[in-house]
Amino acid sequence: MRKFILKRLGQGIIVFMLICFFSYIIMFLIPGDPVYALYGANISPEQYQMYYKQLHLDQPLLLRFFNWFINFLRGDFGWSSRYRCSVNELIATRLPITMYIGILSLILTAFFGILFGVIASVKRGKWQDSVITVLANIGSTMPLFWIGVLGVYVFAIKLGWLPASGYTSPFIDLGLNLKQILLPVIAMAFCQVANITRLTRSNMLEVINDDFVRTARAKGITEHEVIFGHVIPNAISPVINMIGMLFRVVVAGSVAIEKIFNIPGMGQLMIVSITSKDVNPLQACIVVISTVVLIVNLLVDIIYALIDPRIRLQ
Amino acid sequence: MNKKSRLFSIRTFFRRLFHRRIVILGAVIVLIFIIGAIFATVIAPYNPYKIDVLHSLRGASREHLFGTDENGRDVFSRVLFGARTSLLIGLIAVLFAAIAGILLGLISGYFGGWVDIIISRIMDAILAIPNVLLALSLGLVMGNSIPSLMFILGISTVPNYARIMRGQVMGIRNSDYVLAESVMGAGTFRILLSHLLPNCFAPMIVLITQNIGNTILSEATLSFVGLGVNPPTASWGGMVNDGYIYLISNPVYSLAPGVCIMLLVFGFNVLGDGLRDVLDPKLRGTLK
């Protein structure tokens, strides 16, 4: 087990370095001069020289990357020219908002996905199965942003039940906060539930015909105990793995969702820093988000191996 | 195989594929959109780029099936031309990703060792960066012309093919017939192309069909946040975004392109599932 964890950790660190390198070289691949891009075009030649030195552009690329990487590890993400404040500050205010909405929708997704998947597989071939399968097919084809738009049209414009956009901190006004995040959270969960449902259903069906399930039934225990005691524990581990993967999708979804509902999170920060060619926040976004995804996946892998001995013995 | 039996096997293929009625529905939807995209210039009642400010933001009517947008352009015509953008980008991006991923997977699965480690870690890195985020940052570097969008959208799905291909190759690399072939003196290249590649073909075809839908969704998302296809080129994601602020005056403007994305993605997904049932013998018969 320890060998397994060390191996996964080592892989994770290599991948982390690769991601850092990728986000670093973006700055030099963008058409145009990095000094002008960072500090604006109307600076004097003296200032240009100063910033040129300050960015260590006179040093070789790998050395610069190394220095930048050390700063990054210390938690210094640099300065945002668009927002005129340190990137650390931006990330510190925005990451919790995106995580808050993302994690809530992930919980909803996992709960309803597994629930529907189990129902569909237990009631295989009955009307419950058909209804869930059709809904899951529809759900996985709807673009997230369009569900958001549809939600705004129905619940904000036509019915007027919920606010169309905005974000208030839950510490200031919890009620308003919940009203505001309800649509984004549901919209995000809506697309993912379908994937979890489909996966749970097919895994359940695979296990339900296994020999050990037949043995369990032959022993004479109730169908209820067969499903909850034998089938679900064996069918659920790939689903846990999938939920780790979904975290990536949720983060990507925040780009569209935060635009529709005007939520000041990481997604909005990314769009603004791309449209204003503000490189430092963008680099920080890529590294921070990817690292969170990496850590979540690493944890999921370890949990997965702990629950399911078949994985760690491979 | 003689002509008659090949004909027979094609017929069985289609009979199995269209065994489930929903697959027929999917195929018909995809076909309708492809025809609509190819003959957009003939079918479209108006020029999708003709600005007519006097008739802007009209609701749906007999003259304008889906109403008009803020510039008075006919939304129905723009939806038709949007099908072109979506299909073109989706298909080419997926083909590019499939070719790149299949080659990488073949190489890393067959050679193993350091080659495998390097390729696998790069694939892991691509997978760890959320695909929209990767596409956004590559878009900043490469610009958002249609060819670079195809490349950008393709890149993020390369690991999907590479991983499955690698697993497949590793599974059959040590099988007897590959061993026999190499004992008989076949070169690496021959083994790779004439034995390993065809054996992994079925899961790849399935993956390609299923990925077309996802790629179309990603393109729409990028265009929606304003970092995809440049206006005035019609794209569904961009139209949902443009129409969003006019939901009150012409809701169809924003909602119709969304329905189109849904239908097209649904069509491709169902078709992909159908193909999986036919081509992947392990799963055949288990999903009804």
XYZ file of C-alpha atoms in Angstrom:
602
model
C 0.000 0.000 0.000
C 2.799 2.395 0.895
C 4.539 1.616 -2.390
C 1.321 2.346 -4.242
C 0.896 5.720 -2.526
C 4.534 6.690 -3.109
C 4.277 5.777 -6.765
C 1.111 7.807 -7.272
C 2.667 10.703 -5.353
C 5.765 10.621 -7.563
C 3.621 10.618 -10.698
C 1.609 13.503 -9.285
C 4.717 15.595 -8.681
C 6.014 15.051 -12.229
C 2.631 16.015 -13.650
C 2.568 19.095 -11.402
C 5.971 20.215 -12.741
C 4.794 19.697 -16.326
C 1.710 21.806 -15.697
C 3.809 24.554 -14.126
C 6.136 24.532 -17.108
C 3.213 24.674 -19.493
C 1.654 27.640 -17.729
C 5.032 29.363 -17.591
C 5.792 29.131 -21.296
C 2.339 30.474 -22.223
C 3.659 33.905 -21.319
C 6.398 33.633 -23.938
C 4.246 32.086 -26.610
C 1.681 34.865 -26.631
C 2.196 37.036 -29.698
C 3.806 40.306 -28.597
C 6.415 41.401 -26.108
C 5.957 40.058 -22.546
C 7.147 43.353 -21.005
C 4.546 45.375 -22.908
C 1.944 42.740 -22.194
C 2.576 42.978 -18.453
C 3.140 46.683 -17.985
C 1.302 48.282 -20.894
C 2.620 49.702 -24.154
C 3.198 53.287 -23.001
C 6.333 52.863 -20.890
C 9.656 54.632 -21.505
C 12.703 52.724 -22.864
C 14.389 53.057 -19.429
C 11.404 51.510 -17.709
C 11.381 48.833 -20.394
C 14.989 47.949 -19.600
C 14.231 47.917 -15.891
C 11.251 45.589 -16.252
C 13.208 43.483 -18.737
C 15.826 42.914 -16.040
C 13.165 42.499 -13.382
C 11.533 39.691 -15.331
C 14.997 38.128 -15.809
C 14.403 37.995 -19.544
C 18.166 38.151 -20.081
C 18.572 34.709 -18.518
C 18.074 31.345 -20.235
C 14.514 29.949 -20.255
C 15.057 26.982 -17.953
C 16.813 29.099 -15.311
C 13.992 31.639 -15.455
C 11.459 28.867 -15.138
C 13.310 27.542 -12.119
C 13.312 30.946 -10.382
C 9.682 31.505 -11.213
C 8.835 28.040 -9.969
C 10.558 28.685 -6.621
C 8.526 31.861 -6.218
C 5.423 29.964 -7.131
C 6.091 27.313 -4.521
C 6.558 30.048 -1.953
C 3.076 31.181 -2.897
C 4.006 34.367 -4.732
C 1.912 34.539 -7.893
C 2.979 38.026 -8.958
C 0.976 41.112 -9.815
C -2.182 41.552 -11.868
C -2.017 44.517 -14.227
C -5.735 44.343 -14.914
C -6.975 44.355 -11.317
C -4.012 46.317 -9.912
C -3.517 44.033 -6.936
C -1.514 40.918 -6.144
C -2.688 37.709 -7.747
C -2.589 36.000 -4.347
C -5.332 38.356 -3.188
C -7.422 37.612 -6.290
C -7.085 33.854 -5.858
C -7.789 34.033 -2.126
C -11.123 35.791 -2.681
C -12.185 33.852 -5.772
C -11.125 30.263 -5.229
C -13.449 29.726 -2.214
C -16.466 30.939 -4.207
C -15.810 28.545 -7.086
C -15.053 25.683 -4.707
C -18.198 26.395 -2.667
C -20.462 26.169 -5.699
C -18.457 23.329 -7.252
C -18.478 21.135 -4.163
C -22.193 21.702 -3.508
C -23.030 20.694 -7.063
C -20.704 17.709 -6.832
C -22.501 16.496 -3.698
C -25.860 16.878 -5.442
C -24.459 15.068 -8.480
C -23.078 12.150 -6.507
C -26.247 11.742 -4.457
C -28.753 11.850 -7.288
C -26.489 10.097 -9.778
C -25.975 7.066 -7.571
C -29.613 7.073 -6.459
C -30.977 7.128 -10.021
C -28.379 4.626 -11.202
C -29.291 2.170 -8.475
C -33.025 2.594 -9.085
C -32.600 2.130 -12.845
C -30.559 -1.023 -12.451
C -32.729 -2.600 -9.769
C -35.875 -1.849 -11.765
C -34.240 -2.856 -15.029
C -36.660 -2.982 -17.937
C -39.494 -1.416 -15.935
C -40.845 2.072 -16.500
C -38.537 3.596 -13.867
C -35.555 2.388 -15.868
C -36.860 3.809 -19.158
C -37.692 7.199 -17.630
C -34.275 7.496 -15.971
C -32.402 6.323 -19.075
C -34.201 8.800 -21.322
C -33.639 11.654 -18.851
C -29.967 10.695 -18.487
C -29.535 10.722 -22.251
C -31.115 14.148 -22.498
C -29.166 15.497 -19.526
C -25.792 14.530 -20.915
C -26.471 16.315 -24.194
C -27.515 19.675 -22.757
C -24.756 22.253 -22.765
C -24.200 23.545 -19.242
C -24.404 27.193 -20.242
C -27.678 26.587 -22.005
C -29.227 24.964 -18.934
C -28.141 28.095 -17.099
C -29.793 30.326 -19.689
C -32.934 28.190 -19.662
C -33.018 28.313 -15.860
C -32.769 32.091 -15.886
C -35.521 32.302 -18.501
C -37.930 30.062 -16.599
C -37.208 30.785 -12.925
C -35.977 34.370 -13.027
C -37.760 35.991 -15.975
C -41.013 34.026 -16.362
C -41.700 32.953 -12.778
C -39.596 35.532 -10.931
C -38.789 33.124 -8.098
C -35.021 33.504 -8.106
C -32.588 36.319 -8.862
C -31.123 36.198 -12.392
C -27.562 36.961 -11.364
C -25.216 38.236 -8.668
C -23.379 36.836 -5.697
C -23.501 37.742 -2.009
C -21.210 36.186 0.562
C -22.988 33.594 2.744
C -21.504 35.345 5.791
C -23.316 38.567 4.910
C -26.735 37.260 3.897
C -27.115 33.500 3.898
C -30.686 33.496 2.582
C -29.874 35.677 -0.401
C -26.708 33.686 -1.013
C -28.629 30.415 -1.161
C -31.188 31.934 -3.530
C -28.425 33.183 -5.789
C -26.425 29.971 -5.935
C -29.431 27.667 -6.275
C -29.680 27.964 -10.070
C -25.914 27.711 -10.730
C -25.535 24.678 -8.460
C -28.517 22.863 -9.955
C -27.492 23.726 -13.507
C -24.012 22.332 -12.892
C -25.296 19.189 -11.201
C -27.894 18.622 -13.920
C -25.351 17.841 -16.650
C -23.209 15.581 -14.499
C -25.976 13.530 -12.841
C -26.579 11.847 -16.181
C -22.988 10.576 -16.425
C -22.967 9.199 -12.892
C -26.373 7.589 -13.425
C -25.254 5.830 -16.595
C -22.045 4.603 -15.010
C -23.732 3.422 -11.811
C -26.412 1.630 -13.790
C -23.994 -0.238 -16.050
C -21.704 -1.180 -13.147
C -24.630 -2.386 -11.080
C -25.881 -4.512 -13.977
C -22.426 -6.006 -14.422
C -22.192 -6.991 -10.756
C -25.816 -8.041 -10.356
C -25.253 -11.082 -12.577
C -22.022 -12.137 -10.862
C -21.675 -15.538 -9.225
C -21.238 -14.184 -5.717
C -24.535 -12.330 -5.973
C -26.238 -15.534 -6.988
C -24.597 -17.245 -4.044
C -25.847 -14.490 -1.753
C -29.364 -14.922 -3.095
C -29.074 -18.699 -2.761
C -28.179 -18.279 0.891
C -31.645 -16.870 1.262
C -30.914 -13.331 2.405
C -33.394 -10.672 1.388
C -33.153 -8.841 -1.921
C -32.647 -5.638 0.058
C -29.553 -7.071 1.746
C -28.242 -8.435 -1.546
C -28.428 -4.996 -3.175
C -27.079 -2.954 -0.266
C -24.653 -5.480 1.174
C -23.204 -7.066 -1.935
C -24.038 -5.321 -5.177
C -23.624 -1.631 -4.310
C -20.264 -1.961 -2.487
C -18.845 -3.832 -5.468
C -20.327 -1.589 -8.117
C -19.617 1.754 -6.491
C -15.819 2.067 -6.678
C -15.534 3.054 -10.362
C -18.224 5.633 -9.594
C -16.060 7.165 -6.858
C -13.244 7.334 -9.380
C -15.558 9.045 -11.845
C -16.543 11.643 -9.279
C -12.851 12.548 -8.965
C -12.739 13.043 -12.722
C -15.907 15.109 -12.586
C -14.185 17.662 -10.419
C -12.322 18.708 -13.551
C -15.580 19.142 -15.416
C -17.063 21.190 -12.594
C -14.127 23.592 -12.653
C -14.402 23.920 -16.409
C -18.120 24.496 -16.022
C -17.513 27.384 -13.660
C -16.223 29.406 -16.627
C -19.627 29.392 -18.288
C -21.751 29.399 -15.132
C -19.942 32.333 -13.538
C -20.378 34.299 -16.728
C -24.139 33.711 -16.875
C -24.809 34.391 -13.205
C -22.129 37.046 -12.823
C -20.378 35.281 -9.960
C -16.917 36.626 -9.090
C -15.078 33.272 -9.021
C -12.123 31.674 -10.743
C -13.992 31.170 -14.015
C -14.688 34.861 -14.370
C -11.110 35.693 -13.411
C -9.871 33.424 -16.189
C -12.052 34.995 -18.861
C -11.157 38.534 -17.803
C -7.441 37.768 -17.635
C -7.547 36.164 -21.064
C -9.464 38.984 -22.724
C -7.180 41.576 -21.134
C -4.047 39.448 -21.745
C -3.196 39.587 -18.053
C -0.808 36.658 -17.848
C 0.002 36.335 -14.142
C -3.535 35.592 -12.912
C -4.019 33.201 -15.827
C -0.880 31.244 -14.909
C -1.964 31.160 -11.298
C -5.450 29.954 -12.308
C -4.060 27.136 -14.432
C -1.645 25.965 -11.762
C -3.997 26.353 -8.784
C -6.966 24.671 -10.461
C -4.921 21.866 -11.963
C -3.232 21.260 -8.621
C -6.569 21.044 -6.861
C -7.718 18.586 -9.538
C -4.509 16.589 -9.129
C -4.840 16.416 -5.345
C -8.497 15.415 -5.550
C -7.666 12.677 -8.046
C -4.750 11.479 -5.956
C -6.975 11.253 -2.890
C -9.640 9.470 -4.894
C -7.065 6.974 -6.172
C -5.836 6.286 -2.670
C -9.347 5.932 -1.260
C -10.177 3.736 -4.230
C -7.207 1.477 -3.483
C -8.064 1.372 0.210
C -11.648 0.311 -0.462
C -10.928 -2.018 -3.329
C -7.983 -4.407 -2.840
C -8.167 -5.438 -6.502
C -6.726 -2.052 -7.510
C -3.691 -1.969 -5.252
C -2.751 -5.559 -6.025
C -2.632 -4.881 -9.759
C -13.825 -12.428 -48.372
C -15.895 -12.536 -51.560
C -18.291 -9.832 -52.607
C -21.444 -11.566 -51.522
C -20.364 -12.281 -47.961
C -19.006 -8.752 -47.546
C -22.366 -7.390 -48.624
C -23.988 -9.692 -46.129
C -21.763 -8.536 -43.295
C -22.479 -4.877 -44.074
C -26.164 -5.688 -43.982
C -25.842 -7.493 -40.646
C -23.834 -4.555 -39.363
C -26.627 -2.113 -40.142
C -29.300 -4.483 -38.918
C -27.523 -4.791 -35.590
C -26.813 -1.053 -35.462
C -30.431 -0.086 -36.051
C -31.800 -2.838 -33.886
C -32.724 -0.290 -31.242
C -35.146 2.300 -32.548
C -33.448 5.140 -30.700
C -30.294 4.605 -32.794
C -32.350 5.196 -35.949
C -33.591 8.423 -34.377
C -30.014 9.471 -33.612
C -28.846 8.683 -37.143
C -31.761 10.615 -38.651
C -31.046 13.658 -36.478
C -27.359 13.651 -37.419
C -28.264 13.212 -41.085
C -30.728 16.111 -40.988
C -28.105 18.415 -39.495
C -25.461 17.315 -42.003
C -27.842 17.953 -44.897
C -28.840 21.284 -43.365
C -25.199 22.273 -43.026
C -24.221 21.227 -46.541
C -27.173 22.902 -48.212
C -27.353 25.863 -45.830
C -26.993 28.336 -48.704
C -29.990 26.789 -50.502
C -32.271 26.217 -47.498
C -31.653 29.443 -45.594
C -34.445 31.907 -46.400
C -32.203 34.938 -45.774
C -28.545 35.852 -45.947
C -27.280 35.105 -42.411
C -24.994 38.140 -42.459
C -27.433 40.699 -43.908
C -28.028 43.427 -41.348
C -31.494 44.982 -41.230
C -31.671 47.225 -38.194
C -35.275 48.214 -38.897
C -36.447 44.671 -38.167
C -34.263 43.867 -35.170
C -35.313 41.576 -32.317
C -38.643 40.551 -33.825
C -40.242 37.517 -32.244
C -40.934 34.354 -34.198
C -43.247 34.968 -37.145
C -44.078 33.551 -40.567
C -41.358 35.585 -42.313
C -38.768 34.888 -39.657
C -39.241 31.390 -38.260
C -37.046 32.033 -35.199
C -37.368 35.821 -35.246
C -34.461 38.203 -35.790
C -31.415 39.155 -33.737
C -30.258 42.557 -32.491
C -28.917 43.396 -35.979
C -32.068 42.249 -37.733
C -30.407 39.101 -39.073
C -32.660 36.082 -39.551
C -32.042 33.699 -36.620
C -33.191 30.587 -38.525
C -30.657 31.208 -41.292
C -27.939 31.795 -38.740
C -28.809 28.561 -36.937
C -28.405 26.710 -40.242
C -25.000 28.254 -40.852
C -24.108 27.550 -37.224
C -24.584 23.845 -37.972
C -21.783 24.206 -40.521
C -19.433 25.703 -37.947
C -20.250 23.127 -35.280
C -20.005 20.088 -37.538
C -16.873 21.251 -39.316
C -14.997 22.056 -36.115
C -16.323 19.002 -34.279
C -15.480 16.480 -36.981
C -12.029 17.766 -37.882
C -10.971 18.314 -34.260
C -12.018 14.775 -33.364
C -10.238 13.267 -36.364
C -7.066 15.133 -35.509
C -7.250 14.077 -31.857
C -7.972 10.467 -32.795
C -5.023 10.185 -35.169
C -2.618 11.806 -32.716
C -3.938 9.838 -29.738
C -3.962 6.507 -31.530
C -0.358 6.940 -32.683
C 0.814 8.011 -29.222
C -1.044 5.132 -27.600
C 0.389 2.628 -30.063
C 3.918 3.858 -29.460
C 3.694 4.010 -25.681
C 1.883 0.695 -25.384
C 4.170 -1.200 -27.714
C 7.546 0.125 -26.649
C 6.876 0.558 -22.929
C 9.753 1.690 -20.709
C 10.880 5.311 -20.860
C 8.888 6.144 -23.969
C 5.762 4.992 -22.193
C 6.577 6.919 -19.012
C 7.195 10.180 -20.878
C 4.093 9.927 -23.052
C 1.899 8.818 -20.151
C 2.978 11.682 -17.875
C 2.379 14.262 -20.611
C -1.069 12.757 -21.167
C -1.702 12.932 -17.394
C -0.709 16.592 -17.397
C -3.114 17.351 -20.244
C -5.853 15.463 -18.408
C -5.225 17.354 -15.162
C -5.806 20.715 -16.808
C -9.564 21.111 -17.245
C -10.177 21.055 -20.997
C -11.902 24.419 -21.221
C -9.006 25.959 -19.288
C -6.478 24.342 -21.615
C -8.428 25.513 -24.637
C -8.698 29.051 -23.240
C -4.965 29.372 -22.605
C -4.019 27.808 -25.935
C -6.498 30.162 -27.580
C -4.609 33.078 -26.080
C -1.427 31.783 -27.705
C -2.795 30.648 -31.050
C -5.670 33.024 -31.631
C -9.205 31.849 -32.275
C -9.334 31.281 -36.002
C -11.267 28.159 -36.992
C -8.171 26.001 -37.749
C -6.570 26.839 -34.417
C -9.854 26.105 -32.635
C -9.869 22.673 -34.244
C -6.357 22.049 -32.966
C -7.095 23.424 -29.487
C -10.286 21.394 -29.047
C -8.565 18.305 -30.390
C -5.538 18.482 -28.097
C -7.512 18.147 -24.892
C -9.092 14.847 -25.972
C -5.871 13.245 -27.266
C -5.229 11.513 -23.894
C -8.597 9.719 -24.088
C -7.525 7.888 -27.249
C -3.928 7.427 -26.153
C -4.930 5.820 -22.866
C -7.404 3.339 -24.285
C -5.126 2.524 -27.222
C -2.207 1.967 -24.850
C -4.262 -0.414 -22.728
C -5.457 -2.314 -25.782
C -1.970 -2.634 -27.226
C -0.500 -3.755 -23.918
C -3.224 -6.365 -23.688
C -2.416 -8.015 -27.018
C 1.269 -7.161 -27.345
C 2.290 -10.444 -25.771
C -0.373 -12.584 -27.382
C 0.667 -15.585 -29.422
C -0.100 -14.276 -32.875
C 1.990 -11.139 -32.356
C 4.798 -13.321 -31.053
C 4.436 -15.641 -34.058
C 4.604 -12.687 -36.405
C 7.805 -11.382 -34.841
C 9.358 -14.845 -34.839
C 8.588 -14.996 -38.552
C 10.683 -11.889 -38.920
C 8.110 -9.100 -39.212
C 9.435 -5.638 -38.376
C 8.094 -3.486 -35.574
C 6.351 -1.223 -38.035
C 4.526 -4.073 -39.697
C 3.360 -5.489 -36.381
C 2.160 -2.101 -35.233
C 0.256 -1.191 -38.364
C -1.078 -4.480 -39.634
C -1.793 -6.289 -36.385
C -2.095 -4.051 -33.372
C -3.869 -1.154 -35.093
C -6.715 -3.165 -36.706
C -7.286 -5.037 -33.466
C -7.928 -1.823 -31.593
C -10.065 -0.362 -34.312
C -13.536 -1.042 -32.889
C -13.133 0.733 -29.527
C -11.530 3.665 -31.349
C -14.456 4.081 -33.762
C -16.799 4.047 -30.784
C -14.698 6.594 -28.895
C -14.516 8.862 -31.952
C -18.293 8.920 -32.375
C -18.835 9.570 -28.691
C -16.233 12.349 -28.664
C -17.798 14.274 -31.553
C -20.667 15.243 -29.264
C -18.340 16.354 -26.485
C -16.194 18.376 -28.862
C -19.248 20.135 -30.250
C -20.226 20.946 -26.653
C -16.750 22.314 -25.891
C -16.742 24.462 -29.011
C -20.136 25.829 -28.054
C -18.897 26.581 -24.528
C -15.861 28.444 -25.838
C -17.973 30.438 -28.266
C -20.441 31.125 -25.480
C -17.821 32.728 -23.248
C -16.686 34.756 -26.258
C -13.390 32.958 -26.799
C -14.391 30.614 -29.601
C -15.440 31.368 -33.152
C -15.145 35.059 -33.951
C -18.258 37.024 -34.902
C -19.877 37.557 -37.347
C -19.418 33.847 -38.183
C -22.550 32.102 -36.948
C -21.920 29.632 -34.124
C -24.506 28.151 -31.785
C -22.631 28.901 -28.579
C -22.044 32.482 -29.639
C -25.731 32.893 -30.531
C -26.886 31.650 -27.119
C -24.574 34.226 -25.575
C -25.650 37.094 -27.873
C -29.308 36.251 -27.403
C -29.022 35.889 -23.649
C -29.501 39.590 -22.914
C -32.531 39.695 -25.227
C -34.340 36.789 -23.539
C -37.318 39.032 -22.871
C -37.798 40.420 -26.401
C -36.951 37.290 -28.434
C -36.376 34.184 -26.289
C -36.165 31.944 -29.374
C -32.969 33.741 -30.411
C -31.068 32.320 -27.438
C -33.005 29.095 -26.885
C -33.157 27.726 -30.474
C -29.387 27.305 -30.976
C -29.242 25.556 -27.592
C -31.902 23.062 -28.709
C -29.860 22.450 -31.866
C -26.701 21.732 -29.859
C -28.713 19.349 -27.718
C -30.238 17.489 -30.659
C -26.970 17.157 -32.556
C -25.027 15.983 -29.503
C -27.861 13.605 -28.647
C -27.724 12.198 -32.179
C -23.995 11.578 -32.063
C -24.093 10.097 -28.558
C -26.879 7.667 -29.385
C -25.114 6.700 -32.592
C -21.933 6.157 -30.590
C -23.765 3.925 -28.117
C -25.263 1.981 -31.023
C -21.851 1.507 -32.609
C -20.447 0.367 -29.274
C -23.096 -2.291 -28.969
C -22.295 -3.581 -32.452
C -18.522 -3.239 -32.547
C -17.503 -4.029 -29.006
C -18.208 -7.728 -28.602
C -17.626 -7.610 -24.856
C -20.598 -5.333 -24.375
C -22.837 -6.801 -27.051
C -26.146 -7.923 -25.712
C -25.681 -6.481 -22.259
C -27.287 -3.130 -22.992
C -30.724 -3.208 -24.415
